[in-house]
Short mmCIF file of C-alpha atoms in Angstrom, two decimals:
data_model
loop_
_atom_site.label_atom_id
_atom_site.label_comp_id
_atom_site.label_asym_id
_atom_site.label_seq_id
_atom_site.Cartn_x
_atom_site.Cartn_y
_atom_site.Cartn_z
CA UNK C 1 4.34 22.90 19.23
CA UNK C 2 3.00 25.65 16.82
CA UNK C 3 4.25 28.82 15.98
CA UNK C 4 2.48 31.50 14.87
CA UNK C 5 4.55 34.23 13.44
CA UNK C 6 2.15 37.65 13.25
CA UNK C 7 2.27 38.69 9.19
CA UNK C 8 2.14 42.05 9.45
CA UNK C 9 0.72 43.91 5.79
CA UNK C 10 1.77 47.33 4.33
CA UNK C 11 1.56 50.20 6.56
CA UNK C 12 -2.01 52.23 5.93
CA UNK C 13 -1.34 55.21 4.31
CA UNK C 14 -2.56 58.19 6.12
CA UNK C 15 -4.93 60.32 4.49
CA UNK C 16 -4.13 62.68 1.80
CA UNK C 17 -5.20 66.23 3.29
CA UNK C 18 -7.59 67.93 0.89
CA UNK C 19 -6.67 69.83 -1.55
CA UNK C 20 -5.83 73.25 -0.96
CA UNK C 21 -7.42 75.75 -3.34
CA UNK C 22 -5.75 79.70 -4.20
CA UNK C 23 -7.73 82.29 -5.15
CA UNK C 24 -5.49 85.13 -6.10
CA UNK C 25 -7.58 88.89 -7.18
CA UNK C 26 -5.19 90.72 -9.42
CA UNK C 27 -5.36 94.31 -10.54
CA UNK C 28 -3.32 96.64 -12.69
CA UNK C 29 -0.45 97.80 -10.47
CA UNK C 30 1.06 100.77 -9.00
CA UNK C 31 4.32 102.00 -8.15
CA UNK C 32 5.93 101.60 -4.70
CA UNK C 33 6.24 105.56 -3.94
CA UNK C 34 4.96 108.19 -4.91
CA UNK C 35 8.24 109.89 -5.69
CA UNK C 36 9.63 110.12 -9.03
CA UNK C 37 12.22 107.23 -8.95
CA UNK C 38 8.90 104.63 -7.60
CA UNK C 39 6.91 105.95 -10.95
CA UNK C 40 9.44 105.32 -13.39
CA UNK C 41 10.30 101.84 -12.17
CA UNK C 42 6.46 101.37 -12.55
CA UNK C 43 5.99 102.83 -15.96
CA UNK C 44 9.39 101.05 -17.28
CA UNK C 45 7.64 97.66 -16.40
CA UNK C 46 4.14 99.06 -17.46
CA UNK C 47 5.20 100.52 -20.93
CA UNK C 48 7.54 97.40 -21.73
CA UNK C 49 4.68 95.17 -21.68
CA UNK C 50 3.86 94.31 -25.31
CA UNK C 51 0.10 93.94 -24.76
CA UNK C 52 0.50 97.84 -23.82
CA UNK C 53 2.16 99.00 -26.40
CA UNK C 54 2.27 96.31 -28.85
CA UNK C 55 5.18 97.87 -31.17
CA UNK C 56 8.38 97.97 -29.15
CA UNK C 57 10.74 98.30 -31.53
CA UNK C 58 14.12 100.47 -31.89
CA UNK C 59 11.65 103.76 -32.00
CA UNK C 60 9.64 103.01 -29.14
CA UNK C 61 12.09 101.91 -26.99
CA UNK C 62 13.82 104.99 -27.80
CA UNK C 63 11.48 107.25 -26.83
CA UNK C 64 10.35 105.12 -23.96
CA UNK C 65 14.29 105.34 -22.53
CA UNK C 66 15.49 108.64 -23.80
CA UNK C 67 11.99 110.97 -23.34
CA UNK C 68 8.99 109.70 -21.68
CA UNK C 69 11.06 108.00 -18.83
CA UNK C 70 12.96 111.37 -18.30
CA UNK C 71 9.90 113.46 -18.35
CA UNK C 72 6.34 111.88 -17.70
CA UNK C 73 7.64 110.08 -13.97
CA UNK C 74 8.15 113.41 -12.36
CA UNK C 75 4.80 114.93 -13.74
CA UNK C 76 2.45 111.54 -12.62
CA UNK C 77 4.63 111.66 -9.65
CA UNK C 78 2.85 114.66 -8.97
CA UNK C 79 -0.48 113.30 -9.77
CA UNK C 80 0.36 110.41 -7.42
CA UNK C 81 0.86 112.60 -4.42
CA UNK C 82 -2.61 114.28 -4.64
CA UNK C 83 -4.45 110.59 -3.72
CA UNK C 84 -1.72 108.97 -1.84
CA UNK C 85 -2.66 106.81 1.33
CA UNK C 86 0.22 108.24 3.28
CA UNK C 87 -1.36 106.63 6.51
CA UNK C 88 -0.21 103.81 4.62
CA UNK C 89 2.39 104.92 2.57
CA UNK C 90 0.44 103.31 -0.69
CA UNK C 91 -1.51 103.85 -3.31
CA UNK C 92 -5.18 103.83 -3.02
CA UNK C 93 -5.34 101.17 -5.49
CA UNK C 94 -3.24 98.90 -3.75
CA UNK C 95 -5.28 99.86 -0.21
CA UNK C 96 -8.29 99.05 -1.77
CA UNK C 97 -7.31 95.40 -3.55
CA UNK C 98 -5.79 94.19 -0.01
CA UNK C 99 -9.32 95.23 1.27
CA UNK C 100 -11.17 93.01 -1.36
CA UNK C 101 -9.26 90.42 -0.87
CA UNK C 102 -9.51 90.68 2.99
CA UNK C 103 -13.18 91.16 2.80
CA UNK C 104 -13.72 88.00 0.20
CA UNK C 105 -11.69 85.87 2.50
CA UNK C 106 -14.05 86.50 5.46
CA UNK C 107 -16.85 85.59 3.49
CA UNK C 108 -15.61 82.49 2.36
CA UNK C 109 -14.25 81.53 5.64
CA UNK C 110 -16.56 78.62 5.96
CA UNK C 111 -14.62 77.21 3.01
CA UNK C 112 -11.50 75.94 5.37
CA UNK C 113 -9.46 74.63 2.42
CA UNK C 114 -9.15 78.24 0.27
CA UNK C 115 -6.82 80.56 0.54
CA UNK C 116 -7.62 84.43 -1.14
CA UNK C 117 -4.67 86.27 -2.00
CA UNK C 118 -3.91 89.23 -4.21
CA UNK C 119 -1.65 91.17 -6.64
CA UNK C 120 -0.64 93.34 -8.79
CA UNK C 121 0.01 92.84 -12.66
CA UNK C 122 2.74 95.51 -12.49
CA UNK C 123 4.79 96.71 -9.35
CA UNK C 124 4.31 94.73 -5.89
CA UNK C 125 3.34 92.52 -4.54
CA UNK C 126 4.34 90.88 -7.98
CA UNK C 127 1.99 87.72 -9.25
CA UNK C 128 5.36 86.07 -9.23
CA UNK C 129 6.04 86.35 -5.50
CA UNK C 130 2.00 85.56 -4.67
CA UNK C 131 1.50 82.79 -6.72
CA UNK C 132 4.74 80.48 -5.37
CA UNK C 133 3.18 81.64 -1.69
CA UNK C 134 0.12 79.88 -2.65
CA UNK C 135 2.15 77.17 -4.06
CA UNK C 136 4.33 76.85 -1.03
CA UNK C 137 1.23 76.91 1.22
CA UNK C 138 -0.11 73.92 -0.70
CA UNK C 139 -2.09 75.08 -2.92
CA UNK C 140 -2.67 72.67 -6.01
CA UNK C 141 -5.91 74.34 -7.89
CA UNK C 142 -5.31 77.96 -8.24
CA UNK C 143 -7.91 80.11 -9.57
CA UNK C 144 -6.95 83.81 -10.70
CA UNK C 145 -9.63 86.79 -11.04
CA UNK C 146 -8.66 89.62 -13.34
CA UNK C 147 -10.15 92.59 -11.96
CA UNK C 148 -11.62 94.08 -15.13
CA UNK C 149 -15.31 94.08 -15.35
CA UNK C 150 -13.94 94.12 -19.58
CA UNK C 151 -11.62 91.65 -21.52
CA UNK C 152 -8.70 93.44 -22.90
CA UNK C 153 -5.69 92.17 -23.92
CA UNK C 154 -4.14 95.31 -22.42
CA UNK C 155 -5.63 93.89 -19.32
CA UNK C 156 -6.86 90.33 -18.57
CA UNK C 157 -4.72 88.82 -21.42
CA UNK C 158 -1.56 90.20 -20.05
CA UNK C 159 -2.47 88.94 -16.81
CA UNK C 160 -3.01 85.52 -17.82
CA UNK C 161 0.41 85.42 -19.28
CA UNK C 162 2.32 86.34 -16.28
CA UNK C 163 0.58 83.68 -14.64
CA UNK C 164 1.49 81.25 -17.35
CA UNK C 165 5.29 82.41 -17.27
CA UNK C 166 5.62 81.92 -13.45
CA UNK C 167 4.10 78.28 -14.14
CA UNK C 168 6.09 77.80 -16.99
CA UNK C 169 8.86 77.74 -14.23
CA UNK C 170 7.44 75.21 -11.38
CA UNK C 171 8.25 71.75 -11.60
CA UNK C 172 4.58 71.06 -9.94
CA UNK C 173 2.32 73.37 -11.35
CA UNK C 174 -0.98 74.33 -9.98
CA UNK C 175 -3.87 73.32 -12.17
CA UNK C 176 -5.20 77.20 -13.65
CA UNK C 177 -8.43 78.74 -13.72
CA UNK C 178 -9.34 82.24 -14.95
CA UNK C 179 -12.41 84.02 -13.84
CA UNK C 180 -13.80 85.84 -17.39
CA UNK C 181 -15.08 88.64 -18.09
CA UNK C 182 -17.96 90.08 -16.04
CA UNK C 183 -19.25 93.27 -18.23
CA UNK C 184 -22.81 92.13 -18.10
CA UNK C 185 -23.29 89.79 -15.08
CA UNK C 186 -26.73 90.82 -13.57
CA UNK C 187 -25.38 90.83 -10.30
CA UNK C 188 -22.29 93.59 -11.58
CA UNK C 189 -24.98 95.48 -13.28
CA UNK C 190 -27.46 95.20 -10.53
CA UNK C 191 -24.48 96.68 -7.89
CA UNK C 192 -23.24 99.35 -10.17
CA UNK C 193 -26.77 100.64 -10.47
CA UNK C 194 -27.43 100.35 -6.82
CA UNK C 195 -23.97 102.52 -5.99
CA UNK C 196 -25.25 105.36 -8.76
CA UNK C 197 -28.36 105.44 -7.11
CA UNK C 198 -26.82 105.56 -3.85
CA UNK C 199 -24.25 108.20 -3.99
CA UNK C 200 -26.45 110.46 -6.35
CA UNK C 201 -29.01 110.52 -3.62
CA UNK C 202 -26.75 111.88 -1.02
CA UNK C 203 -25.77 114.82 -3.48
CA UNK C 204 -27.45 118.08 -3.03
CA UNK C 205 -28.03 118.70 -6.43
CA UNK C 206 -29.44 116.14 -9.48
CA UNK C 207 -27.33 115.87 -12.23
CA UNK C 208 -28.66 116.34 -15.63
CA UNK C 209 -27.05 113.58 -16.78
CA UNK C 210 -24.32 110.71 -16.18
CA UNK C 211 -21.06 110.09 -18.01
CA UNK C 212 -19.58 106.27 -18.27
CA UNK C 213 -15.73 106.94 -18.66
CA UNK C 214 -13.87 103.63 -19.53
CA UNK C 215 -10.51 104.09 -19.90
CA UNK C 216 -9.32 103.97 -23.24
CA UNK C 217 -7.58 102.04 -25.93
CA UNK C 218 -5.71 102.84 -28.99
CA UNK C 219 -8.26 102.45 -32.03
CA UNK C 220 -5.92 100.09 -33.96
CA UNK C 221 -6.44 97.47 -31.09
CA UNK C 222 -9.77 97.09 -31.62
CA UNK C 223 -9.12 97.06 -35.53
CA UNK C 224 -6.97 93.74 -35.06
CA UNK C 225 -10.08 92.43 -33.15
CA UNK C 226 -9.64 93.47 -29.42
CA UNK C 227 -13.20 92.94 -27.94
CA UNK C 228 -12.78 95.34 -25.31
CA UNK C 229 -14.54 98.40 -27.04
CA UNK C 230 -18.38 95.49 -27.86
CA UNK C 231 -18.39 94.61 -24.05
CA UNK C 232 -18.11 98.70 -22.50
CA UNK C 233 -21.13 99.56 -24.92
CA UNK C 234 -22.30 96.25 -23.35
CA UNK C 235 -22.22 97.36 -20.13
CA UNK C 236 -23.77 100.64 -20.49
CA UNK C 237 -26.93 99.20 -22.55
CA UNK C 238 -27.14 96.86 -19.80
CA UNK C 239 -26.73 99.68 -17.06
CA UNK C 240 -29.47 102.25 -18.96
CA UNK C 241 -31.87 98.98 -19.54
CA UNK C 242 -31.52 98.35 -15.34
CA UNK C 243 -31.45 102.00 -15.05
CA UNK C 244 -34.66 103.10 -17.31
CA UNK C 245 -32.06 105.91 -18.46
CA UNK C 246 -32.37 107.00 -21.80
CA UNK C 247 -28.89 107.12 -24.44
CA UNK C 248 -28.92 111.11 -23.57
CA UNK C 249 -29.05 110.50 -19.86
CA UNK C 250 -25.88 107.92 -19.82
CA UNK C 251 -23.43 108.80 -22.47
CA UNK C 252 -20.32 106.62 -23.36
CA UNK C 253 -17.02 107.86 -23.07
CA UNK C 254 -13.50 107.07 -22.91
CA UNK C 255 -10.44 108.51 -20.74
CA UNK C 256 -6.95 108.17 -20.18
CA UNK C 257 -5.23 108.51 -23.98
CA UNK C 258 -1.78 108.71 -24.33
CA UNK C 259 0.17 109.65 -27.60
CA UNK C 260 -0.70 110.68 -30.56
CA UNK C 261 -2.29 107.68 -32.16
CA UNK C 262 -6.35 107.73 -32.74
CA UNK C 263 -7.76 106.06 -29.54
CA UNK C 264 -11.58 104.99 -28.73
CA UNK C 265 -13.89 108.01 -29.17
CA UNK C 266 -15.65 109.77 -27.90
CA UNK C 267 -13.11 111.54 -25.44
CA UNK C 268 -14.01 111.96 -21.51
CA UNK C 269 -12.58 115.19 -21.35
CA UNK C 270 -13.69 116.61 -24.58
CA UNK C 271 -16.93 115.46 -24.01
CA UNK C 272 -17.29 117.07 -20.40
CA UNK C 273 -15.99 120.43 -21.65
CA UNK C 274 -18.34 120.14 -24.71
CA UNK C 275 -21.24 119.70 -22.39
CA UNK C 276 -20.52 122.31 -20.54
CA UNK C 277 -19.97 124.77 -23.19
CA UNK C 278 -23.59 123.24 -24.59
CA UNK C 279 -25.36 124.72 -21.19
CA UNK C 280 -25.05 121.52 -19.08
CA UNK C 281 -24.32 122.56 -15.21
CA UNK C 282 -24.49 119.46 -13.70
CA UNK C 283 -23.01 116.27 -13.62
CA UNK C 284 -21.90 113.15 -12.53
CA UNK C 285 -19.25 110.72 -14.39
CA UNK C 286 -19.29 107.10 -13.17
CA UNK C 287 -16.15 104.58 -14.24
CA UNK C 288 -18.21 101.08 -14.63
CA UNK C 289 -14.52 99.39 -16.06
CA UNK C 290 -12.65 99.81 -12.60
CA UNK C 291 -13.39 97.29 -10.17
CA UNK C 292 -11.30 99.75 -7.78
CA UNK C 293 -10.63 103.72 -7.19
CA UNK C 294 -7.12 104.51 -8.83
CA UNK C 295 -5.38 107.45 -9.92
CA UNK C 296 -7.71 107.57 -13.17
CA UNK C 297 -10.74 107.71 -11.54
CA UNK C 298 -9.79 109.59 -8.36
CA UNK C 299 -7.01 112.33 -10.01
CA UNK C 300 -8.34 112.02 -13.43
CA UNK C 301 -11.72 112.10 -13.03
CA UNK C 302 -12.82 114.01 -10.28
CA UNK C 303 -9.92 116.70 -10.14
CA UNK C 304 -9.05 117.24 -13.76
CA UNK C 305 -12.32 116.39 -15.39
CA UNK C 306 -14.26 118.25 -12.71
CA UNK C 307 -11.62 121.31 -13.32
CA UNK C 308 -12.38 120.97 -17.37
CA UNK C 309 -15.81 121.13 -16.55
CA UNK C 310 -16.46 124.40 -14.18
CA UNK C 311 -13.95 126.15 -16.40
CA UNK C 312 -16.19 126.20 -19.53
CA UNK C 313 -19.30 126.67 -17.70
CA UNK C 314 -20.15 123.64 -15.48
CA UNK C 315 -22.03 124.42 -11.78
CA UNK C 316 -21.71 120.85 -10.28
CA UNK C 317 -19.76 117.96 -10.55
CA UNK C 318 -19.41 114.29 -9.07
CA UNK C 319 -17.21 111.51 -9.39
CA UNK C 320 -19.20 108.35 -8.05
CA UNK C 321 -16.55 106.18 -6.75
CA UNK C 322 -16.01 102.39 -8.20
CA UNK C 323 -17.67 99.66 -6.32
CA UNK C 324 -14.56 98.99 -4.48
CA UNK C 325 -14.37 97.00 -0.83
CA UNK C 326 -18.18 98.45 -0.97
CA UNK C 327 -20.53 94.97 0.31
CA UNK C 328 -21.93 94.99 -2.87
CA UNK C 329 -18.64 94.83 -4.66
CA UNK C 330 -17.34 92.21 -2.82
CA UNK C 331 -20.81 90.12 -3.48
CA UNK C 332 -19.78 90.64 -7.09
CA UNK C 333 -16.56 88.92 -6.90
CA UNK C 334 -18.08 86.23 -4.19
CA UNK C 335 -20.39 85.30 -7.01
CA UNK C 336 -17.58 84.98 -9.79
CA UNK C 337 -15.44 83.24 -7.85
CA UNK C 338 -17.88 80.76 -6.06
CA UNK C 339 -19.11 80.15 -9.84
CA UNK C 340 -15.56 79.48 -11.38
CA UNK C 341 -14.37 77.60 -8.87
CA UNK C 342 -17.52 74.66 -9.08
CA UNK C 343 -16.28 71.24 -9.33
CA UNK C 344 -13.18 72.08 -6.79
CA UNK C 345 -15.24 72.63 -3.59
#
């Protein structure tokens, strides 16, 4: 009689699931409250970084620790309090990046395998603590967009090596992407242009002309070969060539200095009281290298800047805000992203 005895072959692995993909939007940071104690622990962390302030030796770090940490907190805590979402107990910055990164989700929700997440360079939520989330929730690609229309290393470079110290620490690292810079994309320029148009229309006055405040830098960077100052002139050539504005009717600026080293010229503020002295009444500044409304544009800008202004002369003033969670805004970043990320969808 025959026997058959069944052979039974390895068991058919299931399936690998696909490949989960991260897309984490990170911008500069903010502190946690809007109290003096939350602004120093966000300018310690700020002012340590070394692609801030690129000579932290024994001087710096004793002026960092034994004056500007005992003085400037309680003063920008002050600043902080004037444009605080205390609905939300946050700042608007950080209200307005959750918002992006809400709002890009949703339209790539058809795109079941990506997961959009986002932080902050300094203060919380930390790229540290985002980046293992998307690792724990399986993500293996990870692609992260510096929100700066304009390399820096200030900026995007200091971004990219946070990421690559939390990696540095994962036994299975995500493979790494970083969205560049966008300074001249057609579809930035084309939204930024739509926005000044936009807003200026709703005014009830025309203003003679437009500032472009970028925030500044301190000269010397750009000496050692920073590329930050090429791509704002970049951007505004691009803007005044989509804008048919002449150079007189979109000037470049810079804002936000600090110290007493030389930093880009020429100077927001000096240039916005000089124009009013000159006979200029009316205004509007526009910030084309923040992808978001922060405490530069929305304290800086259009309550110190517009104060400068009226008190040498100036009639009318507007800050148009940054492109923000705006639809257009959030096209801008679709298209970056959906660009970067070809060959992992």
């Amino acid at each position: 009689m025959s026997v058959i005895i069944p052979i039974h072959g390895p068991a058919i692995a299931a399936a690998p699931a696909p490949e989960r993909v991260g897309v984490l939007l990170v911008n500069l940071g903010t502190p946690d409250s809007c109290d003096t104690k939350g602004v120093r622990i966000y300018l310690r962390e700020f002012l340590s970084d070394p692609r801030v302030i690129e000579n932290q030796g024994l001087f710096w770090k004793l002026a960092l620790n034994g004056i500007i940490l005992n003085t400037r907190p309680a003063r920008k805590a002050k600043d902080y309090q004037k444009i605080w979402n205390h609905e939300k107990n946050e700042s608007p910055l950080k209200t307005i990046t959750r918002a992006q990164a809400e709002k890009l989700a949703a339209s790539l929700s058809d795109r079941g395998h990506l997961i959009v997440d986002w932080a902050m360079r300094y203060g919380n939520p930390s790229l540290r603590d985002r980046i293992e989330a998307l690792v724990a929730k399986g993500c293996t690609r990870l692609l992260v967009v510096p929100l700066y229309p304009q390399y820096s290393a200030a900026t995007s470079a200091t971004v990219c090596d946070q990421a690559f110290r939390v990696l540095r620490e994962l036994r299975a690292q995500p493979t790494l992407r970083v969205t560049p810079p966008y300074f001249r994309d057609t579809a930035y320029i084309d939204a930024l242009a739509t926005s000044i148009k936009s807003h200026l229309g709703s005014l009830s006055f025309e203003p003679e002309l437009i500032v472009a405040s970028f925030h500044g830098m301190p000269q010397a960077y750009i000496d050692k070969g920073d590329p930050y100052q090429a791509q704002c002139v970049a951007t505004v050539e691009a803007l005044r060539e989509r804008m048919g504005l002449a150079d007189d009717k979109l000037l470049l600026t810079f804002q936000s200095r600090f110290g007493f080293d030389q930093w880009l010229q020429p100077y927001t503020d000096k240039t916005i009281e000089e124009l009013a002295r000159r006979g200029v009444r009316r205004i509007a500044v526009v910030m084309p290298g923040f992808s978001a409304d922060c405490l530069e544009t929305l304290e800086e800008i259009a309550q110190e800047n517009a104060e400068i202004f009226m008190e040498h002369g100036g009639q009318e003033f507007t800050a148009i805000p940054c492109l923000n969670d705006s639809d257009a805004g959030i096209q801008v970043i679709r298209q970056l992203v959906l660009r970067e990320l070809q060959g992992w969808l």
